[in-house]
Tab-separated table of C-alpha atoms in Angstrom:
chain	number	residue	atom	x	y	z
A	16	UNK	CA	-60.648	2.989	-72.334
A	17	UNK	CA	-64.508	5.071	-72.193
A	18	UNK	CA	-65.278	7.663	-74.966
A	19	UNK	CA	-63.580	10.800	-73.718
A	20	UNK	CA	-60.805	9.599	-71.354
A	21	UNK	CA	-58.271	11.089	-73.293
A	22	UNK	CA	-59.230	14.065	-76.095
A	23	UNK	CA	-56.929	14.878	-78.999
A	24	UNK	CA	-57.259	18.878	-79.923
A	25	UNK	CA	-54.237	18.516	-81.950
A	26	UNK	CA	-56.098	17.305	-85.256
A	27	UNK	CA	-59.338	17.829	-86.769
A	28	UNK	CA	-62.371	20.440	-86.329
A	29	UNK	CA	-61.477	22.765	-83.317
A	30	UNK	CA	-64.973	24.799	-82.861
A	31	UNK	CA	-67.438	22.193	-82.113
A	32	UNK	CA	-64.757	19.922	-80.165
A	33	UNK	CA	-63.968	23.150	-78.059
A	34	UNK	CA	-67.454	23.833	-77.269
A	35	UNK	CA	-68.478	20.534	-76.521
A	36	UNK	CA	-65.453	20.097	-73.934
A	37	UNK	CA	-66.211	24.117	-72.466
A	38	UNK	CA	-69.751	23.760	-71.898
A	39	UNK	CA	-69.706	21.055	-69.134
A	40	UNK	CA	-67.151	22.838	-67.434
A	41	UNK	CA	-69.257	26.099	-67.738
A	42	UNK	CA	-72.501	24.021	-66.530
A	43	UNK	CA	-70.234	22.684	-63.972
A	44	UNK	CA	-68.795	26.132	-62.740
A	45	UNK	CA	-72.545	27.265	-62.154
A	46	UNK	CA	-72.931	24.753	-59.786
A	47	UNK	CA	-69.812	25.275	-58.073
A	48	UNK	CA	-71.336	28.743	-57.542
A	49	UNK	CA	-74.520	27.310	-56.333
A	50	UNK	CA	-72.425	26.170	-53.271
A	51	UNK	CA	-71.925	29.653	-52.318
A	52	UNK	CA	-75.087	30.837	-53.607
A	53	UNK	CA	-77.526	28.360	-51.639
A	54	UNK	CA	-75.302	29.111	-48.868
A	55	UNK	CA	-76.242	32.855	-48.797
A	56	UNK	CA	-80.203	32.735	-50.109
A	57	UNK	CA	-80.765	30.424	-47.425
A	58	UNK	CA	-79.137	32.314	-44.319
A	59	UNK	CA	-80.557	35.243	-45.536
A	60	UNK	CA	-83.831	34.073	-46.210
A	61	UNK	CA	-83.921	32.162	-42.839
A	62	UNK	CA	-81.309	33.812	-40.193
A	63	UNK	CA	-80.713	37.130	-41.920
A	64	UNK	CA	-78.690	39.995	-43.320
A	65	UNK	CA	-75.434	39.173	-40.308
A	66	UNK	CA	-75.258	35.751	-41.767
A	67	UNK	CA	-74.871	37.157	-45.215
A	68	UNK	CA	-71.549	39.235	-44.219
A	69	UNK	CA	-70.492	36.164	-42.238
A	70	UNK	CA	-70.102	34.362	-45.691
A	71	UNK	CA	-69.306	36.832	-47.346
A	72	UNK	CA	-66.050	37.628	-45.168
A	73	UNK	CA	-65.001	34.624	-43.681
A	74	UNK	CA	-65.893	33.062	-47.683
A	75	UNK	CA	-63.125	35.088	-49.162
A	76	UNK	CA	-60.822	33.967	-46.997
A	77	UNK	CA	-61.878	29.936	-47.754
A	78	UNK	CA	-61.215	31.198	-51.296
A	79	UNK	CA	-57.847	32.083	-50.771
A	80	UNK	CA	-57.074	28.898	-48.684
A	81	UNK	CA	-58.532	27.100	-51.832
A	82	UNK	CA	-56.738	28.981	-54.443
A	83	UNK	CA	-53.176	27.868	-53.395
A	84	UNK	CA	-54.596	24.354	-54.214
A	85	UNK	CA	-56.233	25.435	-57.536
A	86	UNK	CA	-52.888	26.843	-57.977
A	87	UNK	CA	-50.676	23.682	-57.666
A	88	UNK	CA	-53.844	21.661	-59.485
A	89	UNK	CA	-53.588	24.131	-62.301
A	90	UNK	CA	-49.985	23.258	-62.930
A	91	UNK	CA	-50.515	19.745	-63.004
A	92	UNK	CA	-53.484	20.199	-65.765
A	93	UNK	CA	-50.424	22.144	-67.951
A	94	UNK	CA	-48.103	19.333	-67.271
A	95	UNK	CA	-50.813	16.625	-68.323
A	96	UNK	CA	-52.326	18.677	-71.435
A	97	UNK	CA	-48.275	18.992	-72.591
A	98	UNK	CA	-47.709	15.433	-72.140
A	99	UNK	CA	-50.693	14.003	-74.003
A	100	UNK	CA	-49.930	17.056	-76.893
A	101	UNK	CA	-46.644	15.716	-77.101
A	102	UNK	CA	-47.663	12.057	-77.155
A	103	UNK	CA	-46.173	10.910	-73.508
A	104	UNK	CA	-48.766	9.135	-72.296
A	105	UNK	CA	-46.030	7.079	-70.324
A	106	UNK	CA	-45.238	9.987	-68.098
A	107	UNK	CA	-49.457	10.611	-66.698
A	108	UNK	CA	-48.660	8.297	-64.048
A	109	UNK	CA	-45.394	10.162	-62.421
A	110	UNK	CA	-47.295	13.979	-62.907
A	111	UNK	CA	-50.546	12.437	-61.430
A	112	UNK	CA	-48.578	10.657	-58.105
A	113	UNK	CA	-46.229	13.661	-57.700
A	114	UNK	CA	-49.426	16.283	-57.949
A	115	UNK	CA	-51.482	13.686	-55.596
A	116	UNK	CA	-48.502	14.414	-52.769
A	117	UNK	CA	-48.076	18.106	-53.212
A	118	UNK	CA	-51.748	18.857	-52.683
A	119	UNK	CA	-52.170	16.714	-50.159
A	120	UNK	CA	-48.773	18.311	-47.742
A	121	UNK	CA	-50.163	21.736	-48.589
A	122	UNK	CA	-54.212	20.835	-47.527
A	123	UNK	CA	-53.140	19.560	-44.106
A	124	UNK	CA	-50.957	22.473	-43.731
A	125	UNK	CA	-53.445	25.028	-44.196
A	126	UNK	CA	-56.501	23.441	-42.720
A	127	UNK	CA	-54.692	23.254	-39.616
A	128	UNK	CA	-53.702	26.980	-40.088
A	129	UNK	CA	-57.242	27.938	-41.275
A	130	UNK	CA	-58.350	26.427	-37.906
A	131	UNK	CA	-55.820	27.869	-35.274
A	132	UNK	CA	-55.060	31.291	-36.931
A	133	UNK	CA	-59.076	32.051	-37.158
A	134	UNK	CA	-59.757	34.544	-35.033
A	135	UNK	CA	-56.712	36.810	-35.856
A	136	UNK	CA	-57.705	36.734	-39.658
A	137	UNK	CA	-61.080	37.920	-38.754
A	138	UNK	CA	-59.655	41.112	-37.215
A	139	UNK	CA	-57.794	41.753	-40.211
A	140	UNK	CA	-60.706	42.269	-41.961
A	141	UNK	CA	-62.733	44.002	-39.588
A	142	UNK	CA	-65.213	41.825	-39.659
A	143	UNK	CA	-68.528	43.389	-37.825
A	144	UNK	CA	-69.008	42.182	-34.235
A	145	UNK	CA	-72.449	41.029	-34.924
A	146	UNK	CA	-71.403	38.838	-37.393
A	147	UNK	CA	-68.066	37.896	-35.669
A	148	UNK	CA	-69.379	34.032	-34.566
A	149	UNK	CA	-71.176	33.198	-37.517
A	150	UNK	CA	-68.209	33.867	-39.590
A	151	UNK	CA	-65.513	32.068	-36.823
A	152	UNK	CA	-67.979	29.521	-37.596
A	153	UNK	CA	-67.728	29.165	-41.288
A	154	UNK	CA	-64.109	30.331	-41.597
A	155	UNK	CA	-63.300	27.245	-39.133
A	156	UNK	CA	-65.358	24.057	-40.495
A	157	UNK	CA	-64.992	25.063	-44.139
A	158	UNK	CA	-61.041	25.854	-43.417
A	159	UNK	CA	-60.810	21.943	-41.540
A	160	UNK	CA	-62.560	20.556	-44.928
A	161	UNK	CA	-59.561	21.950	-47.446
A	162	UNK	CA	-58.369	18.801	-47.837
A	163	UNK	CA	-61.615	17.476	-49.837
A	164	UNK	CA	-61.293	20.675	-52.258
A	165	UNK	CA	-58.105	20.064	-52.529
A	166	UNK	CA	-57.874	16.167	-53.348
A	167	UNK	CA	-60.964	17.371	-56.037
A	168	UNK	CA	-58.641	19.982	-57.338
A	169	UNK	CA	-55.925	17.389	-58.574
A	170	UNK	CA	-58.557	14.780	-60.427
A	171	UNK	CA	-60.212	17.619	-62.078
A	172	UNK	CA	-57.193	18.791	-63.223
A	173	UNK	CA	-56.193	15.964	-64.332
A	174	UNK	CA	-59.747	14.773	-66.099
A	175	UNK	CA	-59.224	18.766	-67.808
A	176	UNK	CA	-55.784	17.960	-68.756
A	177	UNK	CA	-56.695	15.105	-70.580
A	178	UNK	CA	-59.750	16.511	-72.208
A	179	UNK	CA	-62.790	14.924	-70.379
A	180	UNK	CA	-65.019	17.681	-69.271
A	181	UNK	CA	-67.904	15.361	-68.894
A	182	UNK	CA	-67.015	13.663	-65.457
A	183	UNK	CA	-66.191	16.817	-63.699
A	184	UNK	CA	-69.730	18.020	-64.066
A	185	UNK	CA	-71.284	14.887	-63.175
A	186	UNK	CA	-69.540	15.002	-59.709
A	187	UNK	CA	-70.541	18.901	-59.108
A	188	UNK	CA	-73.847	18.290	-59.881
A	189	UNK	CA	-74.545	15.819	-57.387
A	190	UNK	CA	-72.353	17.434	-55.324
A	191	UNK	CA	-74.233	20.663	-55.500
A	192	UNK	CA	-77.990	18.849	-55.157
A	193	UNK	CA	-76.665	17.687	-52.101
A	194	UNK	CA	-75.599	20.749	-50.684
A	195	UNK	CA	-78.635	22.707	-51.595
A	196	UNK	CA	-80.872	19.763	-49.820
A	197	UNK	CA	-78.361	19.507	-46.727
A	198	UNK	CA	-78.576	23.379	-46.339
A	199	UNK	CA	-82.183	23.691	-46.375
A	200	UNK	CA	-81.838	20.419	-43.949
A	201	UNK	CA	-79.284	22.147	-42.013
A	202	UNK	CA	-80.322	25.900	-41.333
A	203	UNK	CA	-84.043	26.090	-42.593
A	204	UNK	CA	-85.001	22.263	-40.524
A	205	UNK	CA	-82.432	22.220	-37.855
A	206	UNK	CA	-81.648	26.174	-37.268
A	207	UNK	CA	-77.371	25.272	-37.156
A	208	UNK	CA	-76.843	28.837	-38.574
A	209	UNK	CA	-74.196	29.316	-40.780
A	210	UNK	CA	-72.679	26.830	-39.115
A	211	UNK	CA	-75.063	24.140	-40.727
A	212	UNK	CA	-74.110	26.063	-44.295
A	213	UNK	CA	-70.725	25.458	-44.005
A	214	UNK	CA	-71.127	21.666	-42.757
A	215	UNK	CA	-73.130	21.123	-45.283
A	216	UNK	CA	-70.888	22.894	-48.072
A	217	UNK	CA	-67.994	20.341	-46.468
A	218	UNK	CA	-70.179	17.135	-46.727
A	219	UNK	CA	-71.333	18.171	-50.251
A	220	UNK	CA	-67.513	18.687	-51.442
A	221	UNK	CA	-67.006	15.017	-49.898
A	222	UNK	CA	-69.565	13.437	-51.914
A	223	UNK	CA	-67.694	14.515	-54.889
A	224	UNK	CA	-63.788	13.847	-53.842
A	225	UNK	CA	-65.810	10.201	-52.978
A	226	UNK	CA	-67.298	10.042	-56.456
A	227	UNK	CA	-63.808	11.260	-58.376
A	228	UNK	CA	-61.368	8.928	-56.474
A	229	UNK	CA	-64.228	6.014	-57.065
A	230	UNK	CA	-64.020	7.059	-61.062
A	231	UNK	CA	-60.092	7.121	-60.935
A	232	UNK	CA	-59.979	3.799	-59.380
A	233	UNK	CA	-62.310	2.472	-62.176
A	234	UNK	CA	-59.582	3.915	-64.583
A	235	UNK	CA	-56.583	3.549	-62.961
A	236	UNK	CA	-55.371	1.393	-66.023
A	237	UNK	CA	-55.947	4.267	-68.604
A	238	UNK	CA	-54.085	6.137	-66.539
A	239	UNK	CA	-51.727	3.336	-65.014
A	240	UNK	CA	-52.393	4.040	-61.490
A	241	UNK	CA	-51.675	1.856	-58.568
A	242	UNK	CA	-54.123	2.595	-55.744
A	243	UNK	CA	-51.357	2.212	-52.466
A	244	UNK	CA	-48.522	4.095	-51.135
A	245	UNK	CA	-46.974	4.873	-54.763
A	246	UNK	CA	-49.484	6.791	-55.444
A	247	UNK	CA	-48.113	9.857	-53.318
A	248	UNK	CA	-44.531	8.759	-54.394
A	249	UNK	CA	-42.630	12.083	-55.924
A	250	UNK	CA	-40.957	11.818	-59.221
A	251	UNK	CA	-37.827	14.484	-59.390
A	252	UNK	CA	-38.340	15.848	-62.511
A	253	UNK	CA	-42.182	16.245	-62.309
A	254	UNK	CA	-41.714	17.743	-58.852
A	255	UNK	CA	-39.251	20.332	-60.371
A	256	UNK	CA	-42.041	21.301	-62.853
A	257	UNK	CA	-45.006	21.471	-60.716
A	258	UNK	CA	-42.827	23.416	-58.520
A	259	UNK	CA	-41.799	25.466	-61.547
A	260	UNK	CA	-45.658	25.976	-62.200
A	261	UNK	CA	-47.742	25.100	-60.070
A	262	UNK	CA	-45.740	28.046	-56.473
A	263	UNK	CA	-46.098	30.839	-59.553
A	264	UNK	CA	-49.998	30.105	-60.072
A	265	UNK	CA	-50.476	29.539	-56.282
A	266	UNK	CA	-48.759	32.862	-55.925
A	267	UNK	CA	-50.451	34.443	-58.440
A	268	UNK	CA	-54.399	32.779	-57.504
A	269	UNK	CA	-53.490	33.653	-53.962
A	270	UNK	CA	-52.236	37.439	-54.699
A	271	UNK	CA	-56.025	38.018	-55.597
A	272	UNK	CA	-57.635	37.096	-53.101
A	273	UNK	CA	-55.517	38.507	-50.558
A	274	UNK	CA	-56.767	42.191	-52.422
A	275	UNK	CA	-60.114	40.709	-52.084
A	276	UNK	CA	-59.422	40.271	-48.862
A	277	UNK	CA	-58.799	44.095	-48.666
A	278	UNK	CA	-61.528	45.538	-50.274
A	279	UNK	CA	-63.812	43.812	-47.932
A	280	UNK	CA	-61.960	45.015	-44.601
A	281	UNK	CA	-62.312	48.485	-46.134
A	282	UNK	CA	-66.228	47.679	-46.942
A	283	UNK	CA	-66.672	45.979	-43.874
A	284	UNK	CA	-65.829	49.675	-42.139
A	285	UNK	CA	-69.260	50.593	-43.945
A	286	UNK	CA	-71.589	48.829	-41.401
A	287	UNK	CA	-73.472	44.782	-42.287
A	288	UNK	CA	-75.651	46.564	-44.849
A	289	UNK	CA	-72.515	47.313	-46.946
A	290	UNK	CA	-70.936	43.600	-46.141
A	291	UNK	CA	-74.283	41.759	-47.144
A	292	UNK	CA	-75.265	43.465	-50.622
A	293	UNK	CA	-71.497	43.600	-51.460
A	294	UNK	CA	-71.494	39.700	-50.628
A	295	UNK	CA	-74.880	39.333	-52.417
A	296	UNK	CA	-73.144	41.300	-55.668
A	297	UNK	CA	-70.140	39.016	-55.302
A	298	UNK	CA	-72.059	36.330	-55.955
A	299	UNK	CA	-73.655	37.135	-58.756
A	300	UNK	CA	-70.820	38.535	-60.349
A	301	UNK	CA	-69.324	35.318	-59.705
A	302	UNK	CA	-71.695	33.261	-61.334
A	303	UNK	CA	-70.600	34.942	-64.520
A	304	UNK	CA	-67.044	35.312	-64.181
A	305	UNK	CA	-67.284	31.533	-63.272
A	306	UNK	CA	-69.642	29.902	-66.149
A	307	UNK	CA	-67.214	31.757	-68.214
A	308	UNK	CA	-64.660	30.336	-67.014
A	309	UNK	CA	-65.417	27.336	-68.020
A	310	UNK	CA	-64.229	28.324	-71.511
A	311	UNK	CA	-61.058	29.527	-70.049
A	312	UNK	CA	-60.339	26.100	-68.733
A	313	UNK	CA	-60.993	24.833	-72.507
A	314	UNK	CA	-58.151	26.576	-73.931
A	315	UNK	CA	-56.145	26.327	-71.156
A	316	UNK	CA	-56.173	22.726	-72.780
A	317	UNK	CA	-56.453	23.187	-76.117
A	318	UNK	CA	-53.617	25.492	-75.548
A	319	UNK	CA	-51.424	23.144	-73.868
A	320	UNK	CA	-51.868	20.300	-76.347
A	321	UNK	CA	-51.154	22.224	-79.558
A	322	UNK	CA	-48.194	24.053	-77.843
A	323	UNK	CA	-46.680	20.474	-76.941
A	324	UNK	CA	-47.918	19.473	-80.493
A	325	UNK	CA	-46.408	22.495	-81.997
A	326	UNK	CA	-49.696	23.751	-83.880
A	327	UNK	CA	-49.434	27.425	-83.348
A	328	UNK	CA	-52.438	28.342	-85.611
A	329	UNK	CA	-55.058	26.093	-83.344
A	330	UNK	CA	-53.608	28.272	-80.428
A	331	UNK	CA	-54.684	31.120	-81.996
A	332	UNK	CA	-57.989	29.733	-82.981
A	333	UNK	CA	-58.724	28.779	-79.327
A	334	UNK	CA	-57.615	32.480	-78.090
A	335	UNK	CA	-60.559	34.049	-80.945
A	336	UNK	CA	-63.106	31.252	-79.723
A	337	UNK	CA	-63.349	31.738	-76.693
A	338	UNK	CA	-63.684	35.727	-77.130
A	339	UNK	CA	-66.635	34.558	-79.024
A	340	UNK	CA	-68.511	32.149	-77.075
A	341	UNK	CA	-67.561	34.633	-73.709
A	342	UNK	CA	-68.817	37.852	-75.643
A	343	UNK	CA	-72.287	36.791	-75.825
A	344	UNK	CA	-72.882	35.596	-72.536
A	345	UNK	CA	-71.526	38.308	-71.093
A	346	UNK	CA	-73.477	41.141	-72.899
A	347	UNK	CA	-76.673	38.969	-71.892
A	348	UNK	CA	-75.942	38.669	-68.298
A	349	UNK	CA	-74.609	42.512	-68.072
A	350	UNK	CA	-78.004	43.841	-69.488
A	351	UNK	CA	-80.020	41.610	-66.351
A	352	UNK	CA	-77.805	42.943	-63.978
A	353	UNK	CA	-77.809	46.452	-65.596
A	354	UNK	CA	-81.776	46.909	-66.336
A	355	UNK	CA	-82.911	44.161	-62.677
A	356	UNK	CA	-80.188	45.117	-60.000
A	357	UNK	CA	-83.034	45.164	-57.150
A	358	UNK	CA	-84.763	41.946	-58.621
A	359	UNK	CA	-81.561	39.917	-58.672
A	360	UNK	CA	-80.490	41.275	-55.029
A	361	UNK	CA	-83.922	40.365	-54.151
A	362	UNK	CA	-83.540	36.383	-54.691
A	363	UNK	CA	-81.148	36.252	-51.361
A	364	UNK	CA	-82.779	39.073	-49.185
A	365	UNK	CA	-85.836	41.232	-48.650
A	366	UNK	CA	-83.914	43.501	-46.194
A	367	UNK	CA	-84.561	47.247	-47.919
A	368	UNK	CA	-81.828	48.476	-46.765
A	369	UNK	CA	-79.345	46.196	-48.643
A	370	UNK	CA	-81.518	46.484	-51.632
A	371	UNK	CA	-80.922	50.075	-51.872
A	372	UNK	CA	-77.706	49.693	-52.479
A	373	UNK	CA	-78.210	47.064	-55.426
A	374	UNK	CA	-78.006	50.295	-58.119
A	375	UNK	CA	-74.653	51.401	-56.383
A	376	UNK	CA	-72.837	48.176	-56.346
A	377	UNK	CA	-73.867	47.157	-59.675
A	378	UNK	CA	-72.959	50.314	-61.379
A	379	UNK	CA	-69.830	49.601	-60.644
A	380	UNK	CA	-68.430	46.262	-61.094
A	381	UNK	CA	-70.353	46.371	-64.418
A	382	UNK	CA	-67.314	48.290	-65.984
A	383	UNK	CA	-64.955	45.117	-65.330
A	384	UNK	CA	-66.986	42.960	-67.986
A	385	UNK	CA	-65.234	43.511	-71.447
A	386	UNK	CA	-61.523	43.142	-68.946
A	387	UNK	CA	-63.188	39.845	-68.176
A	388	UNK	CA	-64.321	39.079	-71.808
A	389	UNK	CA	-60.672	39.631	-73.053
A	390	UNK	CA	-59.459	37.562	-69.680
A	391	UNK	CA	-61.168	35.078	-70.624
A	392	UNK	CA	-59.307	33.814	-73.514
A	393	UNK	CA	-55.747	35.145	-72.836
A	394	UNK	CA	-55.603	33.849	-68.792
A	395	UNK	CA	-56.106	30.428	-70.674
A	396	UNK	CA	-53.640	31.263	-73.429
A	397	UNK	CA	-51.305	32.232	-70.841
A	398	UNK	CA	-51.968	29.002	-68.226
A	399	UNK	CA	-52.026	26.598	-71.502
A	400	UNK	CA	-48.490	27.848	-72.612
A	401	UNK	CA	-46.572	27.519	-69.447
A	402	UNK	CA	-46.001	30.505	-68.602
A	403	UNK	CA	-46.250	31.071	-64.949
A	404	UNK	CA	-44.267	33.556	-63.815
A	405	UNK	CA	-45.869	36.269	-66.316
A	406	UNK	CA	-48.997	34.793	-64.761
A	407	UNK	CA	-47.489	35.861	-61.430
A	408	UNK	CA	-46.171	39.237	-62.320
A	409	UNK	CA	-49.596	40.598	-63.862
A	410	UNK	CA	-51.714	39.005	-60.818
A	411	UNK	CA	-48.950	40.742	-58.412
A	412	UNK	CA	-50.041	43.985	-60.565
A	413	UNK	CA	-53.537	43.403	-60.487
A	414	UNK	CA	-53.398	42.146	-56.645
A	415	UNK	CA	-51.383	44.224	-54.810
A	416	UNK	CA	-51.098	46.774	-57.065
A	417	UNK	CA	-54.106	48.565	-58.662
A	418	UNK	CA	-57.041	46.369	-56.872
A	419	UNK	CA	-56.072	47.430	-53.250
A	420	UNK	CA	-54.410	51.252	-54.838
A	421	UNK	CA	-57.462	51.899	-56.877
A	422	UNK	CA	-59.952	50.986	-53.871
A	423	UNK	CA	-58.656	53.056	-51.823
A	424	UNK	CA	-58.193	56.059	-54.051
A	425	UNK	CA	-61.628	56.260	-55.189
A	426	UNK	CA	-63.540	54.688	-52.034
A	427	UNK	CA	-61.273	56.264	-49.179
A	428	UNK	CA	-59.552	59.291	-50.854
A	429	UNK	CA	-61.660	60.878	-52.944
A	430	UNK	CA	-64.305	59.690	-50.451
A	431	UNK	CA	-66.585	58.193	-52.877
A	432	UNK	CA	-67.718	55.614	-50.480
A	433	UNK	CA	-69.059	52.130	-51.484
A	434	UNK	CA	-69.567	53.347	-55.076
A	435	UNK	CA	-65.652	54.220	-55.232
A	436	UNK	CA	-64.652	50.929	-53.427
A	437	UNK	CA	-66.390	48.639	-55.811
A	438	UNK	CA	-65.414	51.058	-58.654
A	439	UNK	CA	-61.561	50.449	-57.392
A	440	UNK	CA	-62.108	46.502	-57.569
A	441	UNK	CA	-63.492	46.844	-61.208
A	442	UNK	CA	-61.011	48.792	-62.948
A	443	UNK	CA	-58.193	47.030	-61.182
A	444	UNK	CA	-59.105	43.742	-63.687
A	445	UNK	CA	-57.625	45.481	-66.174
A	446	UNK	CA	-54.199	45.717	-65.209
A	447	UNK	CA	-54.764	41.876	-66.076
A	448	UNK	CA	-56.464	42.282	-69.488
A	449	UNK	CA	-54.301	44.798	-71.398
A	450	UNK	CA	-50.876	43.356	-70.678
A	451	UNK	CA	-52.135	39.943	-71.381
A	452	UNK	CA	-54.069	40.890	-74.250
A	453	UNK	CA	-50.746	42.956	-75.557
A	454	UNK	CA	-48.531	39.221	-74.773
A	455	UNK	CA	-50.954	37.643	-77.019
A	456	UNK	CA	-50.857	39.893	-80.148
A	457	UNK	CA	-47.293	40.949	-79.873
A	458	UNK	CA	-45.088	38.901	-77.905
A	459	UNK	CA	-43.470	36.289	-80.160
A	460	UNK	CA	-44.809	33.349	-77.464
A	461	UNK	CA	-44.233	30.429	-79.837
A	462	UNK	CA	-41.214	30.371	-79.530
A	463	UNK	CA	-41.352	28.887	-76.082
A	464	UNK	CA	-40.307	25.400	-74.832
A	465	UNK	CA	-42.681	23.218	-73.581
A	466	UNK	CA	-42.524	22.750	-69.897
A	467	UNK	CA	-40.993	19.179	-69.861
């Protein structure tokens, strides 16, 4: 078995260990965001400001398709990080084969929908006309190549789940070189338009579904694997707790995105200008949220393990770490995007107009940071534990609820505009925070069962 197939966080030192398993998936994050980011600095830089609200809208709604995968994946890391915390190694190979089938049934289904149902989603979100091909075009190519993401999504949870951070980031990285020379290749060589950025965002998440089934095979012993038909073969019991875990975290990814979805229809209604520095702000707000996340994906783990090991303290300990390593980066990253908001906009377009509204934008989604600080820890808390369905009831909140509510309110109602939209999206991340934040302190948790 290689150094770092399978991580213990049940014993020893948990700082150091923690760190050293979060930072590769927070390096590995920022190149996940490089996908999208590439994407967007080189339409803009080489087609223009349209082709930045094509991925911008038809982007959220690949995000959504993808998160109902992430979803499903997510469950199966809880499953495996329980398991290896409660020292049944035996059981890796039924979670891993009954996983493998579930993401695969729900990829076809929604790459086919993704494909067929295009053009009515982008009249949902009002997508400009000018920008109406482009994004059929992206929406449509990036929709048929779910089934990459999502095959991806199930060995990186399980890799996660296990404790090996190291591999994931390997694969994104020369997953992401190769989308950042295939774009230039595609859109700045060949002119394909955002067409080429989504091929080449496809290919690029091929190369590293390729690379992580290749790695799998090469360890299908650790993780007593049979490469054939058994490896889709559904075990009852871990089908009843993926189901149990993985529909509610689906639900609850998916709930999101769909108020994402939302705010952009309503910011669409503002003209490409809007669209483009909204997308542009996205981004970069993304490539925060995201490297952070990476530390949220640590305790998720950690989490899971000591819950199935029954170390309640090391829970704890993982909750205050991450708030520690997260608070930092985020007060770093807030002051560039508080003190440079034209600078940063600048990297993807030199269009004045958009950059005008850098200032606007930014003012506003800066007031979700310390929500996201505190989400950090306790969204990995709450995944590590099991507990789905309060996942699902404060995303529902967040969602449905307060994101798409608190939009409109200030952006529509009290006709604030842009500034009011973005405003609406910020504070609505803290219907998340508090109540998770007030489960974590006060809620007697440990007293849970573990999930199998």
């Amino acid at each position: 078995m290689p150094a770092g197939a399978i991580q213990d966080f049940t014993r020893g030192s948990l700082f150091k260990p923690m760190l050293r398993f979060a930072v590769p998936f927070m390096l590995s994050n920022a190149f996940q965001v490089l996908y999208s980011m590439v994407d967007m600095l080189v339409l803009g830089r080489y087609v223009g400001k349209s082709a930045i609200a094509s991925v911008m809208s038809g982007g959220f709604m690949v995000m959504f398709l993808m998160m109902i995968g992430l979803g499903i994946s997510t469950g199966g890391q809880v499953l495996v990080s329980q398991l290896i915390g409660k020292g049944e190694k035996h059981q890796l190979k039924s979670a891993i084969s009954t996983l493998t089938g579930m993401n695969l049934i729900a990829a076809v289904i929604l790459s086919a929908a993704s494909v067929m149902l295009a053009p009515w989603l982008l009249k949902l979100v009002n997508t400009p006309e000018n920008a109406w091909q482009e994004t059929l075009d992206y929406l449509q190519i990036c929709g048929g190549g779910l089934i990459f993401i999502y095959i991806y999504n199930v060995v990186s949870a399980v890799l996660r789940g296990v404790g090996d951070s190291v591999r994931p980031f390997i694969f994104i990285v020369v997953s992401a070189v190769l989308n950042v020379l295939l774009d230039l290749l595609f859109v700045a060589v060949f002119h394909w338009g955002v067409a080429g950025a989504a091929a080449a965002t496809v290919i690029s998440q091929a190369a590293a579904v390729f690379m992580a089934i290749y790695y799998m095979y090469r360890q299908r012993q650790v993780f007593d694997l049979q490469f054939n038909w058994q490896l889709l073969s559904c075990n009852p019991a871990m089908l009843k707790v993926l189901i149990k875990l993985g529909v509610p975290f689906a639900v609850r990814f998916g709930a999101i995105n769909i108020s994402m979805i939302f705010v952009v229809a309503l910011i669409n209604r503002l003209g490409v200008e809007a669209a483009a520095a909204f997308g542009i702000a996205l981004r970069l707000d993304e490539l925060a949220n995201k490297i952070s996340q990476g530390v949220m994906m640590a305790v998720s783990t950690i989490v899971g393990q000591n819950i199935g090991a029954g170390n309640i303290d090391r829970v704890r300990k993982g909750v205050y770490y991450a708030w520690g390593i997260c608070g930092g980066f985020f007060l770093i990253f807030g002051l560039v995007m508080y003190f440079f908001p034209r600078g940063m906009f600048s990297i993807f377009t030199d269009d004045p107009s958009v950059l005008d509204l850098a200032p606007v934008i930014v003012g506003g989604l800066l007031l979700h940071y310390p929500a996201l600080l505190i989400m950090k820890g306790t969204n990995g808390f709450v995944q590590g534990i099991g507990n789905a369905v309060f996942g699902l009831i404060i995303a529902l909140l967040d969602g449905f609820v307060c994101r798409i509510f608190f939009s409109w309110f200030f952006g529509i109602y009290l006709q604030m505009g842009l500034f009011g939209l973005v405003l609406g999206y910020a504070l609505a991340t803290y219907s998340t925070a508090l109540p998770n934040l007030f489960y974590f302190l006060f809620v007697p948790w440990h007293k849970r069962q573990t999930v199998i």
